mmCIF file of C-alpha atoms in Angstrom:
data_model
loop_
_atom_site.group_PDB
_atom_site.id
_atom_site.type_symbol
_atom_site.label_atom_id
_atom_site.label_comp_id
_atom_site.label_asym_id
_atom_site.label_seq_id
_atom_site.Cartn_x
_atom_site.Cartn_y
_atom_site.Cartn_z
ATOM 1 C CA MET A 17 -123.660 19.581 131.551
ATOM 2 C CA THR A 18 -127.311 19.300 130.569
ATOM 3 C CA LEU A 19 -128.302 20.539 127.119
ATOM 4 C CA GLY A 20 -131.953 21.366 126.487
ATOM 5 C CA PHE A 21 -133.824 21.827 123.209
ATOM 6 C CA VAL A 22 -136.951 23.941 122.899
ATOM 7 C CA GLY A 23 -138.338 22.696 119.608
ATOM 8 C CA THR A 24 -137.925 19.117 118.452
ATOM 9 C CA GLY A 25 -137.929 19.138 114.672
ATOM 10 C CA ALA A 26 -135.576 17.970 111.963
ATOM 11 C CA ILE A 27 -132.637 20.220 112.885
ATOM 12 C CA THR A 28 -132.818 19.242 116.570
ATOM 13 C CA ALA A 29 -132.854 15.576 115.551
ATOM 14 C CA ALA A 30 -129.814 16.152 113.333
ATOM 15 C CA ILE A 31 -127.854 17.961 116.077
ATOM 16 C CA VAL A 32 -128.657 15.329 118.688
ATOM 17 C CA THR A 33 -127.706 12.538 116.287
ATOM 18 C CA GLY A 34 -124.415 14.229 115.453
ATOM 19 C CA LEU A 35 -123.536 14.899 119.079
ATOM 20 C CA ASN A 36 -124.182 11.287 119.981
ATOM 21 C CA SER A 37 -122.002 9.952 117.167
ATOM 22 C CA ALA A 38 -119.067 12.262 117.905
ATOM 23 C CA ASP A 39 -116.074 11.394 120.035
ATOM 24 C CA GLY A 40 -115.524 13.298 123.250
ATOM 25 C CA ARG A 41 -118.015 15.103 125.428
ATOM 26 C CA ARG A 42 -121.402 13.458 125.919
ATOM 27 C CA TYR A 43 -124.229 15.728 127.080
ATOM 28 C CA ALA A 44 -127.267 14.883 129.123
ATOM 29 C CA ILE A 45 -129.984 16.048 126.716
ATOM 30 C CA ARG A 46 -133.526 17.182 127.505
ATOM 31 C CA LEU A 47 -136.091 17.505 124.720
ATOM 32 C CA SER A 48 -139.386 19.358 124.589
ATOM 33 C CA PRO A 49 -142.498 17.270 123.857
ATOM 34 C CA ARG A 50 -143.685 19.516 121.007
ATOM 35 C CA ASN A 51 -143.006 16.844 118.348
ATOM 36 C CA PRO A 52 -143.652 13.614 120.253
ATOM 37 C CA ALA A 53 -142.728 11.229 117.430
ATOM 38 C CA VAL A 54 -139.293 12.810 116.881
ATOM 39 C CA ALA A 55 -138.624 13.175 120.614
ATOM 40 C CA ALA A 56 -139.617 9.595 121.397
ATOM 41 C CA GLY A 57 -137.572 8.291 118.498
ATOM 42 C CA LEU A 58 -134.434 10.063 119.714
ATOM 43 C CA ALA A 59 -134.977 8.936 123.301
ATOM 44 C CA SER A 60 -135.294 5.323 122.138
ATOM 45 C CA ARG A 61 -132.005 5.538 120.229
ATOM 46 C CA PHE A 62 -129.840 7.313 122.793
ATOM 47 C CA GLU A 63 -129.698 6.623 126.508
ATOM 48 C CA ASN A 64 -128.560 10.158 127.423
ATOM 49 C CA ILE A 65 -131.864 11.681 126.264
ATOM 50 C CA ALA A 66 -135.044 12.335 128.227
ATOM 51 C CA VAL A 67 -138.279 13.865 126.948
ATOM 52 C CA CYS A 68 -139.684 16.512 129.283
ATOM 53 C CA GLY A 69 -143.331 17.199 129.944
ATOM 54 C CA SER A 70 -143.137 20.842 128.852
ATOM 55 C CA ASN A 71 -140.780 23.480 127.492
ATOM 56 C CA GLN A 72 -140.490 24.967 130.975
ATOM 57 C CA GLU A 73 -139.376 21.597 132.316
ATOM 58 C CA VAL A 74 -136.609 21.606 129.664
ATOM 59 C CA LEU A 75 -135.406 24.992 130.922
ATOM 60 C CA ASP A 76 -135.565 24.006 134.564
ATOM 61 C CA ALA A 77 -133.270 21.029 133.881
ATOM 62 C CA SER A 78 -130.736 22.632 131.505
ATOM 63 C CA GLU A 79 -127.703 24.893 131.803
ATOM 64 C CA THR A 80 -127.548 25.470 128.035
ATOM 65 C CA VAL A 81 -130.746 25.858 126.008
ATOM 66 C CA VAL A 82 -130.984 25.606 122.217
ATOM 67 C CA ILE A 83 -133.983 27.449 120.757
ATOM 68 C CA ALA A 84 -135.047 25.564 117.631
ATOM 69 C CA VAL A 85 -138.583 26.737 116.899
ATOM 70 C CA ARG A 86 -139.996 28.269 113.737
ATOM 71 C CA PRO A 87 -139.817 32.077 113.494
ATOM 72 C CA GLN A 88 -143.600 32.256 113.202
ATOM 73 C CA VAL A 89 -144.096 30.921 116.737
ATOM 74 C CA ALA A 90 -140.851 32.001 118.437
ATOM 75 C CA GLU A 91 -142.231 35.015 120.290
ATOM 76 C CA GLU A 92 -145.301 33.121 121.514
ATOM 77 C CA VAL A 93 -143.241 30.163 122.733
ATOM 78 C CA LEU A 94 -140.419 32.122 124.365
ATOM 79 C CA SER A 95 -142.557 34.772 126.048
ATOM 80 C CA ALA A 96 -144.340 32.012 127.985
ATOM 81 C CA LEU A 97 -141.087 30.660 129.498
ATOM 82 C CA ARG A 98 -139.033 31.618 132.548
ATOM 83 C CA PHE A 99 -135.294 31.640 131.924
ATOM 84 C CA SER A 100 -132.534 31.751 134.532
ATOM 85 C CA SER A 101 -129.844 34.427 134.669
ATOM 86 C CA THR A 102 -127.232 31.644 134.644
ATOM 87 C CA GLN A 103 -128.461 29.992 131.461
ATOM 88 C CA VAL A 104 -126.687 30.020 128.125
ATOM 89 C CA VAL A 105 -129.030 30.391 125.140
ATOM 90 C CA ILE A 106 -128.193 29.397 121.564
ATOM 91 C CA SER A 107 -130.810 30.509 119.070
ATOM 92 C CA LEU A 108 -131.393 28.781 115.732
ATOM 93 C CA VAL A 109 -134.427 30.949 114.986
ATOM 94 C CA ALA A 110 -133.947 32.225 111.428
ATOM 95 C CA GLY A 111 -133.895 35.997 111.133
ATOM 96 C CA PHE A 112 -134.253 36.799 114.838
ATOM 97 C CA ALA A 113 -131.449 39.137 115.896
ATOM 98 C CA ALA A 114 -129.445 38.255 118.993
ATOM 99 C CA GLN A 115 -130.848 41.291 120.827
ATOM 100 C CA ARG A 116 -134.419 40.301 119.958
ATOM 101 C CA ILE A 117 -133.791 36.827 121.372
ATOM 102 C CA ALA A 118 -132.066 38.332 124.428
ATOM 103 C CA ASP A 119 -135.144 40.434 125.162
ATOM 104 C CA LEU A 120 -137.376 37.350 124.938
ATOM 105 C CA VAL A 121 -135.181 35.141 127.161
ATOM 106 C CA SER A 122 -134.285 37.749 129.794
ATOM 107 C CA PRO A 123 -132.790 37.445 132.385
ATOM 108 C CA ALA A 124 -130.579 34.897 130.595
ATOM 109 C CA GLY A 125 -127.532 37.014 129.905
ATOM 110 C CA ARG A 126 -125.561 35.096 127.289
ATOM 111 C CA VAL A 127 -127.081 34.619 123.846
ATOM 112 C CA TRP A 128 -125.576 33.206 120.659
ATOM 113 C CA ARG A 129 -127.021 32.627 117.215
ATOM 114 C CA ALA A 130 -126.099 29.727 114.943
ATOM 115 C CA VAL A 131 -127.001 28.411 111.487
ATOM 116 C CA PRO A 132 -126.425 24.635 111.462
ATOM 117 C CA LEU A 133 -127.499 22.511 108.489
ATOM 118 C CA PRO A 134 -129.031 19.013 108.476
ATOM 119 C CA SER A 135 -125.613 17.534 107.661
ATOM 120 C CA VAL A 136 -124.648 18.078 111.327
ATOM 121 C CA ALA A 137 -126.105 14.586 111.735
ATOM 122 C CA GLU A 138 -123.110 13.269 109.765
ATOM 123 C CA ARG A 139 -120.769 15.821 111.409
ATOM 124 C CA ARG A 140 -119.937 17.534 108.122
ATOM 125 C CA SER A 141 -121.964 20.735 108.192
ATOM 126 C CA PRO A 142 -120.700 24.280 107.863
ATOM 127 C CA ILE A 143 -122.039 26.138 110.911
ATOM 128 C CA ALA A 144 -122.038 29.928 111.132
ATOM 129 C CA VAL A 145 -122.091 31.283 114.697
ATOM 130 C CA TYR A 146 -122.364 34.761 116.206
ATOM 131 C CA PRO A 147 -120.606 35.944 118.290
ATOM 132 C CA PRO A 148 -117.615 33.935 117.061
ATOM 133 C CA GLU A 149 -116.261 32.597 120.351
ATOM 134 C CA GLY A 150 -117.835 30.735 123.231
ATOM 135 C CA ALA A 151 -120.709 28.360 123.814
ATOM 136 C CA ALA A 152 -122.081 28.019 120.281
ATOM 137 C CA ALA A 153 -118.672 27.427 118.716
ATOM 138 C CA GLU A 154 -117.860 24.833 121.383
ATOM 139 C CA LEU A 155 -121.175 23.008 120.960
ATOM 140 C CA PHE A 156 -120.948 22.763 117.179
ATOM 141 C CA ALA A 157 -117.198 22.130 116.829
ATOM 142 C CA PRO A 158 -117.618 18.320 116.692
ATOM 143 C CA LEU A 159 -120.361 18.604 114.058
ATOM 144 C CA GLY A 160 -118.510 20.160 111.130
ATOM 145 C CA LYS A 161 -116.662 23.352 110.270
ATOM 146 C CA VAL A 162 -117.538 26.326 112.473
ATOM 147 C CA TYR A 163 -117.407 29.799 110.921
ATOM 148 C CA GLY A 164 -117.401 32.403 113.658
ATOM 149 C CA VAL A 165 -118.504 35.825 112.424
ATOM 150 C CA GLU A 166 -117.892 39.204 114.035
ATOM 151 C CA ALA A 167 -120.867 40.967 112.414
ATOM 152 C CA GLU A 168 -124.431 39.726 112.807
ATOM 153 C CA ALA A 169 -125.226 40.891 109.267
ATOM 154 C CA HIS A 170 -122.693 38.336 108.016
ATOM 155 C CA LEU A 171 -124.512 35.569 109.869
ATOM 156 C CA ASN A 172 -127.727 36.690 108.165
ATOM 157 C CA ALA A 173 -125.946 36.460 104.809
ATOM 158 C CA PHE A 174 -124.779 32.920 105.564
ATOM 159 C CA GLY A 175 -128.345 32.094 106.502
ATOM 160 C CA ALA A 176 -129.615 33.494 103.200
ATOM 161 C CA ALA A 177 -127.095 31.357 101.302
ATOM 162 C CA THR A 178 -128.492 28.223 102.944
ATOM 163 C CA ALA A 179 -131.874 29.040 101.366
ATOM 164 C CA THR A 180 -130.428 27.593 98.151
ATOM 165 C CA MET A 181 -130.573 23.997 99.452
ATOM 166 C CA ALA A 182 -134.063 23.214 98.165
ATOM 167 C CA ALA A 183 -133.262 24.964 94.877
ATOM 168 C CA TYR A 184 -130.150 22.784 94.520
ATOM 169 C CA PHE A 185 -132.212 19.614 94.792
ATOM 170 C CA GLY A 186 -134.733 21.110 92.393
ATOM 171 C CA PHE A 187 -131.899 21.846 89.924
ATOM 172 C CA VAL A 188 -130.349 18.378 90.029
ATOM 173 C CA GLY A 189 -133.806 16.831 90.047
ATOM 174 C CA HIS A 190 -134.583 18.520 86.734
ATOM 175 C CA ILE A 191 -131.350 17.170 85.257
ATOM 176 C CA ALA A 192 -132.156 13.647 86.429
ATOM 177 C CA SER A 193 -135.698 13.948 85.052
ATOM 178 C CA TRP A 194 -134.300 15.094 81.700
ATOM 179 C CA LEU A 195 -132.086 11.987 81.594
ATOM 180 C CA ALA A 196 -135.070 9.800 82.437
ATOM 181 C CA ARG A 197 -137.019 11.305 79.545
ATOM 182 C CA LYS A 198 -134.174 10.182 77.306
ATOM 183 C CA GLY A 199 -134.895 6.604 78.339
ATOM 184 C CA ILE A 200 -132.375 6.180 81.169
ATOM 185 C CA PRO A 201 -133.799 4.319 84.212
ATOM 186 C CA GLU A 202 -134.824 6.841 86.883
ATOM 187 C CA GLN A 203 -132.669 5.395 89.680
ATOM 188 C CA GLN A 204 -129.632 5.242 87.428
ATOM 189 C CA ALA A 205 -130.211 8.835 86.301
ATOM 190 C CA ARG A 206 -130.571 9.992 89.912
ATOM 191 C CA GLU A 207 -127.396 8.282 91.081
ATOM 192 C CA TYR A 208 -125.405 9.470 88.079
ATOM 193 C CA VAL A 209 -126.341 13.116 88.636
ATOM 194 C CA ALA A 210 -125.749 12.869 92.407
ATOM 195 C CA ARG A 211 -122.258 11.494 91.795
ATOM 196 C CA VAL A 212 -121.449 14.198 89.230
ATOM 197 C CA TYR A 213 -122.228 16.905 91.786
ATOM 198 C CA ALA A 214 -120.565 15.065 94.664
ATOM 199 C CA GLY A 215 -117.379 15.097 92.587
ATOM 200 C CA LEU A 216 -117.739 18.797 91.854
ATOM 201 C CA ALA A 217 -118.289 19.606 95.533
ATOM 202 C CA HIS A 218 -115.141 17.646 96.387
ATOM 203 C CA ALA A 219 -113.191 19.554 93.729
ATOM 204 C CA GLY A 220 -114.407 22.850 95.181
ATOM 205 C CA LEU A 221 -113.143 21.909 98.642
ATOM 206 C CA GLU A 222 -109.847 20.435 97.469
ATOM 207 C CA SER A 223 -109.087 23.434 95.225
ATOM 208 C CA SER A 224 -109.644 26.008 97.966
ATOM 209 C CA GLN A 225 -107.023 28.390 96.543
ATOM 210 C CA ARG A 226 -108.985 28.769 93.298
ATOM 211 C CA THR A 227 -112.103 30.859 92.891
ATOM 212 C CA PHE A 228 -115.315 29.256 91.699
ATOM 213 C CA GLU A 229 -115.026 31.435 88.596
ATOM 214 C CA ASP A 230 -111.607 29.855 87.904
ATOM 215 C CA LEU A 231 -113.056 26.388 88.339
ATOM 216 C CA ALA A 232 -115.945 27.237 86.008
ATOM 217 C CA SER A 233 -113.445 28.322 83.348
ATOM 218 C CA ALA A 234 -111.385 25.181 83.884
ATOM 219 C CA HIS A 235 -114.471 23.035 83.294
ATOM 220 C CA ALA A 236 -115.595 25.006 80.225
ATOM 221 C CA THR A 237 -113.408 23.883 77.329
ATOM 222 C CA PRO A 238 -113.513 26.540 74.582
ATOM 223 C CA GLY A 239 -116.072 25.475 72.022
ATOM 224 C CA GLY A 240 -117.203 22.606 74.278
ATOM 225 C CA LEU A 241 -120.536 21.581 75.718
ATOM 226 C CA ASN A 242 -119.922 22.999 79.200
ATOM 227 C CA GLU A 243 -119.042 26.375 77.722
ATOM 228 C CA GLN A 244 -122.237 26.308 75.646
ATOM 229 C CA LEU A 245 -124.498 25.534 78.606
ATOM 230 C CA LEU A 246 -122.814 28.091 80.887
ATOM 231 C CA ARG A 247 -123.159 30.751 78.177
ATOM 232 C CA ASP A 248 -126.831 29.918 77.601
ATOM 233 C CA LEU A 249 -127.629 30.141 81.306
ATOM 234 C CA THR A 250 -125.723 33.413 81.600
ATOM 235 C CA ASP A 251 -127.394 34.910 78.530
ATOM 236 C CA HIS A 252 -130.832 34.002 79.881
ATOM 237 C CA GLY A 253 -130.104 35.812 83.150
ATOM 238 C CA VAL A 254 -130.234 32.719 85.357
ATOM 239 C CA PHE A 255 -127.431 33.933 87.638
ATOM 240 C CA GLU A 256 -128.924 37.424 87.898
ATOM 241 C CA ILE A 257 -132.216 35.815 88.963
ATOM 242 C CA LEU A 258 -130.304 33.817 91.594
ATOM 243 C CA ARG A 259 -128.611 36.962 92.928
ATOM 244 C CA ASP A 260 -131.942 38.799 93.109
ATOM 245 C CA ALA A 261 -133.567 35.854 94.901
ATOM 246 C CA LEU A 262 -130.746 35.792 97.478
ATOM 247 C CA ASP A 263 -131.140 39.540 98.011
ATOM 248 C CA ALA A 264 -134.863 39.031 98.632
ATOM 249 C CA VAL A 265 -134.195 36.314 101.229
ATOM 250 C CA TYR A 266 -131.591 38.501 102.923
ATOM 251 C CA ARG A 267 -134.016 41.446 103.070
ATOM 252 C CA ARG A 268 -136.671 39.200 104.610
ATOM 253 C CA ALA A 269 -134.218 38.054 107.284
ATOM 254 C CA ALA A 270 -133.194 41.648 107.980
ATOM 255 C CA ALA A 271 -136.841 42.677 108.366
ATOM 256 C CA GLN A 272 -137.419 39.882 110.892
ATOM 257 C CA SER A 273 -134.362 41.009 112.840
ATOM 258 C CA ALA A 274 -135.668 44.522 113.244
#
């Protein structure tokens, strides 16, 4: 089967890299020329990839098409293309409802939405897909843990949760910078903090029967330093600010879906 990508940015590069490092099915892949440096780089690394002359050429060569363009240009890009009634379409366009995509790619009759993360390149991403069964779940199964959702609103919520990635790096970056101001070499501070949080992420996965609230309590010895910092953050409303920020992202996604 031939797999085409309309949009050749970072997430397309990550998906293609992951697919080509996974065992099992190997796709013939067609890339749009929109980002020539990324497209050419992928084509030079993997022999099953060809860069097409246009987005329409990608469609004409592909049974399954992944839409990976920014929401700001999605309507302009898709409305200029001619889809086939036999094509499968998987949309990665943030906030665009499945029906909105279906209207833009008509007469293509089968449309899925998915929220893959850059870690698909290492085949360890959580990937939310809607509807839960079928082409999107099959495509992303080798690239991490697929979470099929029955309600599109739930996929939008997963998408909103992924908006915390930059904030996470901002958070740990501030901790590393604080250590550096205490005289610790910057690279050592960075690695130390990264390893602290890698260990915590591992604990969260390995202790899947425990809530995050339970794990927070387990790491907050009464009268200890962790308890003090957690209490200070709570008292200053940090977690309420986080909740409100997530609600704002979710509302934005819902507005785009309308």
